[in-house]
Amino acid sequence: FTNKNGRAMNRILHKALMMVVCMSFASAAFAQRYQSDYRVLNNRVQYQGKDIIADAKTFEVLGFGYAKDRINVYLDGVVLKYVDPTTFRLQPGINAHRGHGTPNTNRGHGVPNGDGYRIPHYVVSGNVVMFNGHKVEGIKANSFKDLNDGYAKDAYNVYYMGKRVPYNMVSSSFKNLGYGYARDNFDVLYEGKKISGASCSTFKVLDYGYAKDAFSVYFEGQKVKGASASSFVVDKDGYAHDFFNSYYWGVKI
């Protein structure tokens, strides 16, 4: 090589070496991020390296930040009040990824903890229903159903993120549609809020946060102005189009 070519080659090798080093650190950080924050060591229980008061002999890590022993249930190392460890259980089908529904746009809501990102979820302990560690007031545990993505219902009411939805939703017909959308036989919700004017009988969730009914197109619960519902098609990576225009994350290009 000439001196010029040699310097160029050295720069390339230096960049390649730095990439390898960075990838190694990233892999180590990723692995550490997904290790349990709980640890039982020498009859002591620790959360994120700090001792907590717990019975080490019966301590059990349940995942998603939860753990229990014969006395208490814990969330992120903190004792949950009013929760009986003998009847405590995690609801099946808990989502451990970011955002709403599947497939996912990675633009939804997550709650960070030591396991990475998780969607807050409901748990049942005896006659008590809890959401993200807090008691849900008024909900009936004997008819409770976790619908995922923060939605739940009992025989009488509908709930979102641990709060009752105040729109007199019909529980018997209420369904989670994914991507934050849900409906009963009369109204459509996005993240627990009513979408004004949406037609529940023709409402359809598409992809990447898009949805439509017979008359309008929606992105994350908001109408996409000027979009033609009859010809609207979702492409990929947030792009979509109709006969007249193209859109990116709900905005006309």
CSV table of C-alpha atoms in Angstrom, one decimal:
chain,number,residue,atom,x,y,z
A,1,PHE,CA,0.0,0.0,0.0
A,2,THR,CA,1.0,3.6,-0.5
A,3,ASN,CA,1.0,5.8,2.6
A,4,LYS,CA,-2.4,7.1,1.6
A,5,ASN,CA,-3.8,3.7,1.1
A,6,GLY,CA,-2.2,2.5,4.3
A,7,ARG,CA,-3.8,5.3,6.3
A,8,ALA,CA,-7.2,4.5,4.7
A,9,MET,CA,-6.9,0.8,5.6
A,10,ASN,CA,-5.9,1.7,9.2
A,11,ARG,CA,-9.0,3.9,9.5
A,12,ILE,CA,-11.2,1.0,8.2
A,13,LEU,CA,-9.6,-1.5,10.6
A,14,HIS,CA,-10.0,1.0,13.5
A,15,LYS,CA,-13.7,1.4,12.7
A,16,ALA,CA,-14.2,-2.3,12.5
A,17,LEU,CA,-12.5,-2.9,15.8
A,18,MET,CA,-14.6,-0.2,17.5
A,19,MET,CA,-17.7,-1.8,16.1
A,20,VAL,CA,-16.8,-5.2,17.6
A,21,VAL,CA,-16.0,-3.6,20.9
A,22,CYS,CA,-19.3,-1.7,20.9
A,23,MET,CA,-21.3,-4.8,20.0
A,24,SER,CA,-19.6,-6.7,22.8
A,25,PHE,CA,-20.6,-4.1,25.3
A,26,ALA,CA,-24.1,-3.9,23.9
A,27,SER,CA,-24.5,-7.7,24.1
A,28,ALA,CA,-23.3,-7.7,27.7
A,29,ALA,CA,-25.7,-4.8,28.6
A,30,PHE,CA,-28.6,-6.5,26.9
A,31,ALA,CA,-28.0,-9.8,28.8
A,32,GLN,CA,-27.7,-7.9,32.1
A,33,ARG,CA,-30.9,-6.0,31.4
A,34,TYR,CA,-32.9,-9.2,31.1
A,35,GLN,CA,-31.5,-10.9,34.2
A,36,SER,CA,-33.7,-11.1,37.2
A,37,ASP,CA,-33.4,-8.1,39.6
A,38,TYR,CA,-34.1,-10.5,42.5
A,39,ARG,CA,-31.4,-12.5,44.1
A,40,VAL,CA,-31.3,-14.9,47.1
A,41,LEU,CA,-27.9,-15.1,48.7
A,42,ASN,CA,-26.9,-16.6,52.0
A,43,ASN,CA,-30.5,-16.5,53.3
A,44,ARG,CA,-30.8,-12.9,52.2
A,45,VAL,CA,-33.1,-11.6,49.5
A,46,GLN,CA,-32.0,-8.7,47.4
A,47,TYR,CA,-33.6,-6.5,44.8
A,48,GLN,CA,-31.2,-4.7,42.4
A,49,GLY,CA,-28.4,-5.4,44.9
A,50,LYS,CA,-30.2,-4.0,48.0
A,51,ASP,CA,-31.5,-6.2,50.8
A,52,ILE,CA,-35.3,-6.5,51.2
A,53,ILE,CA,-37.2,-8.0,54.1
A,54,ALA,CA,-38.4,-11.3,52.8
A,55,ASP,CA,-38.4,-15.0,53.7
A,56,ALA,CA,-35.5,-16.4,51.7
A,57,LYS,CA,-36.5,-20.1,52.2
A,58,THR,CA,-39.9,-19.6,50.5
A,59,PHE,CA,-39.0,-16.8,48.1
A,60,GLU,CA,-40.0,-17.3,44.5
A,61,VAL,CA,-39.5,-15.1,41.5
A,62,LEU,CA,-42.6,-15.0,39.3
A,63,GLY,CA,-41.3,-12.7,36.5
A,64,PHE,CA,-42.3,-9.3,35.2
A,65,GLY,CA,-41.0,-7.7,38.4
A,66,TYR,CA,-43.2,-9.9,40.7
A,67,ALA,CA,-42.1,-12.3,43.4
A,68,LYS,CA,-43.6,-13.8,46.5
A,69,ASP,CA,-42.8,-15.7,49.7
A,70,ARG,CA,-45.1,-17.3,52.3
A,71,ILE,CA,-45.9,-13.9,53.8
A,72,ASN,CA,-46.0,-11.3,51.0
A,73,VAL,CA,-46.1,-10.5,47.3
A,74,TYR,CA,-43.6,-8.1,45.9
A,75,LEU,CA,-43.5,-5.9,42.8
A,76,ASP,CA,-40.2,-4.4,41.9
A,77,GLY,CA,-39.0,-5.2,45.4
A,78,VAL,CA,-41.9,-3.5,47.2
A,79,VAL,CA,-44.5,-5.3,49.3
A,80,LEU,CA,-48.0,-5.2,47.7
A,81,LYS,CA,-50.6,-4.5,50.4
A,82,TYR,CA,-53.8,-6.6,50.7
A,83,VAL,CA,-52.4,-9.3,48.5
A,84,ASP,CA,-52.5,-12.9,49.7
A,85,PRO,CA,-49.5,-14.9,48.4
A,86,THR,CA,-51.4,-18.2,48.6
A,87,THR,CA,-54.0,-17.1,46.0
A,88,PHE,CA,-51.8,-14.7,44.0
A,89,ARG,CA,-51.3,-15.5,40.4
A,90,LEU,CA,-50.2,-13.8,37.2
A,91,GLN,CA,-52.8,-13.6,34.5
A,92,PRO,CA,-52.0,-15.9,31.5
A,93,GLY,CA,-51.0,-14.4,28.2
A,94,ILE,CA,-49.1,-11.4,29.7
A,95,ASN,CA,-47.4,-9.3,27.0
A,96,ALA,CA,-43.7,-8.7,27.6
A,97,HIS,CA,-43.0,-6.4,24.7
A,98,ARG,CA,-43.6,-2.8,23.9
A,99,GLY,CA,-46.7,-1.3,22.4
A,100,HIS,CA,-50.2,-2.6,21.6
A,101,GLY,CA,-51.2,-5.8,20.0
A,102,THR,CA,-49.4,-8.1,17.6
A,103,PRO,CA,-47.7,-7.4,15.2
A,104,ASN,CA,-46.2,-4.4,16.9
A,105,THR,CA,-45.1,-0.9,15.6
A,106,ASN,CA,-42.8,-0.3,18.6
A,107,ARG,CA,-44.6,3.1,19.0
A,108,GLY,CA,-46.8,2.0,21.9
A,109,HIS,CA,-46.6,2.4,25.6
A,110,GLY,CA,-44.3,0.3,27.9
A,111,VAL,CA,-43.3,0.5,31.5
A,112,PRO,CA,-39.6,0.1,32.1
A,113,ASN,CA,-38.3,-2.3,34.7
A,114,GLY,CA,-35.4,-4.6,35.3
A,115,ASP,CA,-36.7,-7.1,32.7
A,116,GLY,CA,-36.7,-4.6,29.9
A,117,TYR,CA,-40.1,-3.2,28.8
A,118,ARG,CA,-43.4,-4.7,29.8
A,119,ILE,CA,-47.0,-3.7,29.4
A,120,PRO,CA,-48.6,-3.2,32.8
A,121,HIS,CA,-51.0,-6.0,33.6
A,122,TYR,CA,-53.7,-7.2,36.0
A,123,VAL,CA,-53.3,-9.8,38.7
A,124,VAL,CA,-55.9,-11.5,40.9
A,125,SER,CA,-55.5,-12.3,44.5
A,126,GLY,CA,-58.6,-13.7,46.2
A,127,ASN,CA,-61.3,-11.1,45.8
A,128,VAL,CA,-58.8,-8.3,44.9
A,129,VAL,CA,-57.8,-7.3,41.3
A,130,MET,CA,-54.7,-5.2,41.0
A,131,PHE,CA,-53.2,-3.3,38.1
A,132,ASN,CA,-49.5,-2.6,38.1
A,133,GLY,CA,-49.4,-3.1,41.8
A,134,HIS,CA,-52.5,-1.0,42.7
A,135,LYS,CA,-55.9,-2.2,43.7
A,136,VAL,CA,-58.6,-1.7,41.0
A,137,GLU,CA,-61.6,-0.2,42.8
A,138,GLY,CA,-65.1,-1.6,42.1
A,139,ILE,CA,-64.1,-4.5,39.9
A,140,LYS,CA,-65.6,-7.9,40.5
A,141,ALA,CA,-62.9,-10.5,40.8
A,142,ASN,CA,-65.3,-13.5,40.3
A,143,SER,CA,-66.2,-12.3,36.8
A,144,PHE,CA,-62.9,-10.5,35.9
A,145,LYS,CA,-61.3,-11.0,32.5
A,146,ASP,CA,-57.9,-9.6,31.4
A,147,LEU,CA,-58.2,-8.6,27.7
A,148,ASN,CA,-54.6,-7.6,27.4
A,149,ASP,CA,-53.1,-4.2,26.4
A,150,GLY,CA,-54.5,-2.6,29.6
A,151,TYR,CA,-58.1,-3.5,28.9
A,152,ALA,CA,-60.2,-5.7,31.2
A,153,LYS,CA,-63.8,-6.2,32.1
A,154,ASP,CA,-66.1,-7.9,34.6
A,155,ALA,CA,-69.7,-8.7,34.3
A,156,TYR,CA,-70.8,-5.1,34.5
A,157,ASN,CA,-68.0,-2.7,33.5
A,158,VAL,CA,-65.0,-2.1,31.3
A,159,TYR,CA,-61.6,-1.0,32.5
A,160,TYR,CA,-58.5,0.5,30.9
A,161,MET,CA,-55.2,0.8,32.7
A,162,GLY,CA,-56.8,0.0,36.1
A,163,LYS,CA,-59.6,2.6,35.7
A,164,ARG,CA,-63.2,2.1,34.8
A,165,VAL,CA,-64.1,3.4,31.3
A,166,PRO,CA,-66.7,6.1,31.9
A,167,TYR,CA,-68.7,5.6,28.7
A,168,ASN,CA,-71.2,2.9,29.8
A,169,MET,CA,-69.6,0.3,27.6
A,170,VAL,CA,-71.5,-2.9,27.2
A,171,SER,CA,-69.3,-5.5,28.9
A,172,SER,CA,-70.8,-8.6,27.2
A,173,SER,CA,-69.9,-7.3,23.8
A,174,PHE,CA,-66.6,-5.5,24.6
A,175,LYS,CA,-63.5,-6.7,22.7
A,176,ASN,CA,-59.9,-5.7,22.5
A,177,LEU,CA,-59.0,-5.2,18.9
A,178,GLY,CA,-55.2,-4.6,19.4
A,179,TYR,CA,-53.0,-1.6,18.8
A,180,GLY,CA,-54.9,0.2,21.6
A,181,TYR,CA,-58.3,-0.1,19.9
A,182,ALA,CA,-61.3,-1.8,21.4
A,183,ARG,CA,-65.1,-1.7,21.0
A,184,ASP,CA,-68.5,-2.9,22.1
A,185,ASN,CA,-71.6,-3.0,19.9
A,186,PHE,CA,-72.0,0.8,20.1
A,187,ASP,CA,-68.7,2.6,20.5
A,188,VAL,CA,-65.0,2.4,19.6
A,189,LEU,CA,-62.1,3.2,22.0
A,190,TYR,CA,-58.5,4.1,21.5
A,191,GLU,CA,-56.4,3.8,24.7
A,192,GLY,CA,-59.6,3.9,26.8
A,193,LYS,CA,-61.0,7.1,25.1
A,194,LYS,CA,-64.0,7.1,22.8
A,195,ILE,CA,-63.4,7.8,19.1
A,196,SER,CA,-66.1,10.3,18.1
A,197,GLY,CA,-68.1,9.2,15.1
A,198,ALA,CA,-66.4,5.9,14.6
A,199,SER,CA,-68.7,3.2,13.2
A,200,CYS,CA,-68.2,0.1,15.4
A,201,SER,CA,-70.1,-2.2,12.9
A,202,THR,CA,-67.5,-1.5,10.1
A,203,PHE,CA,-64.5,-0.7,12.2
A,204,LYS,CA,-61.3,-2.6,11.3
A,205,VAL,CA,-57.8,-2.4,12.8
A,206,LEU,CA,-55.1,-2.5,10.1
A,207,ASP,CA,-51.4,-2.3,11.0
A,208,TYR,CA,-48.9,0.2,12.4
A,209,GLY,CA,-51.5,2.0,14.4
A,210,TYR,CA,-53.9,2.5,11.5
A,211,ALA,CA,-57.6,1.6,11.4
A,212,LYS,CA,-60.6,2.4,9.4
A,213,ASP,CA,-64.4,2.1,9.2
A,214,ALA,CA,-66.7,2.6,6.2
A,215,PHE,CA,-66.2,6.4,6.3
A,216,SER,CA,-62.9,7.4,7.8
A,217,VAL,CA,-59.3,6.4,8.4
A,218,TYR,CA,-57.7,6.6,11.8
A,219,PHE,CA,-54.1,6.7,13.1
A,220,GLU,CA,-53.6,6.1,16.8
A,221,GLY,CA,-57.3,7.0,17.4
A,222,GLN,CA,-57.2,10.3,15.4
A,223,LYS,CA,-58.9,10.7,12.0
A,224,VAL,CA,-56.5,11.0,9.1
A,225,LYS,CA,-57.8,14.1,7.3
A,226,GLY,CA,-58.6,13.6,3.6
A,227,ALA,CA,-57.9,9.9,3.5
A,228,SER,CA,-60.2,7.7,1.4
A,229,ALA,CA,-61.3,4.7,3.5
A,230,SER,CA,-62.5,2.7,0.5
A,231,SER,CA,-59.0,2.7,-1.1
A,232,PHE,CA,-56.8,3.1,2.0
A,233,VAL,CA,-53.9,0.5,2.2
A,234,VAL,CA,-51.2,0.2,4.8
A,235,ASP,CA,-47.7,-0.5,3.3
A,236,LYS,CA,-44.9,-1.0,5.9
A,237,ASP,CA,-42.8,1.0,8.4
A,238,GLY,CA,-45.6,3.5,9.0
A,239,TYR,CA,-46.3,4.2,5.3
A,240,ALA,CA,-49.7,3.9,3.8
A,241,HIS,CA,-51.6,5.2,0.7
A,242,ASP,CA,-55.0,5.6,-0.9
A,243,PHE,CA,-55.9,6.5,-4.5
A,244,PHE,CA,-54.9,10.1,-4.1
A,245,ASN,CA,-52.1,10.5,-1.5
A,246,SER,CA,-49.4,8.8,0.5
A,247,TYR,CA,-49.1,8.9,4.3
A,248,TYR,CA,-46.3,8.4,6.9
A,249,TRP,CA,-47.3,7.7,10.5
A,250,GLY,CA,-50.7,9.2,9.8
A,251,VAL,CA,-49.4,12.4,8.2
A,252,LYS,CA,-50.0,13.1,4.5
A,253,ILE,CA,-46.8,13.3,2.6
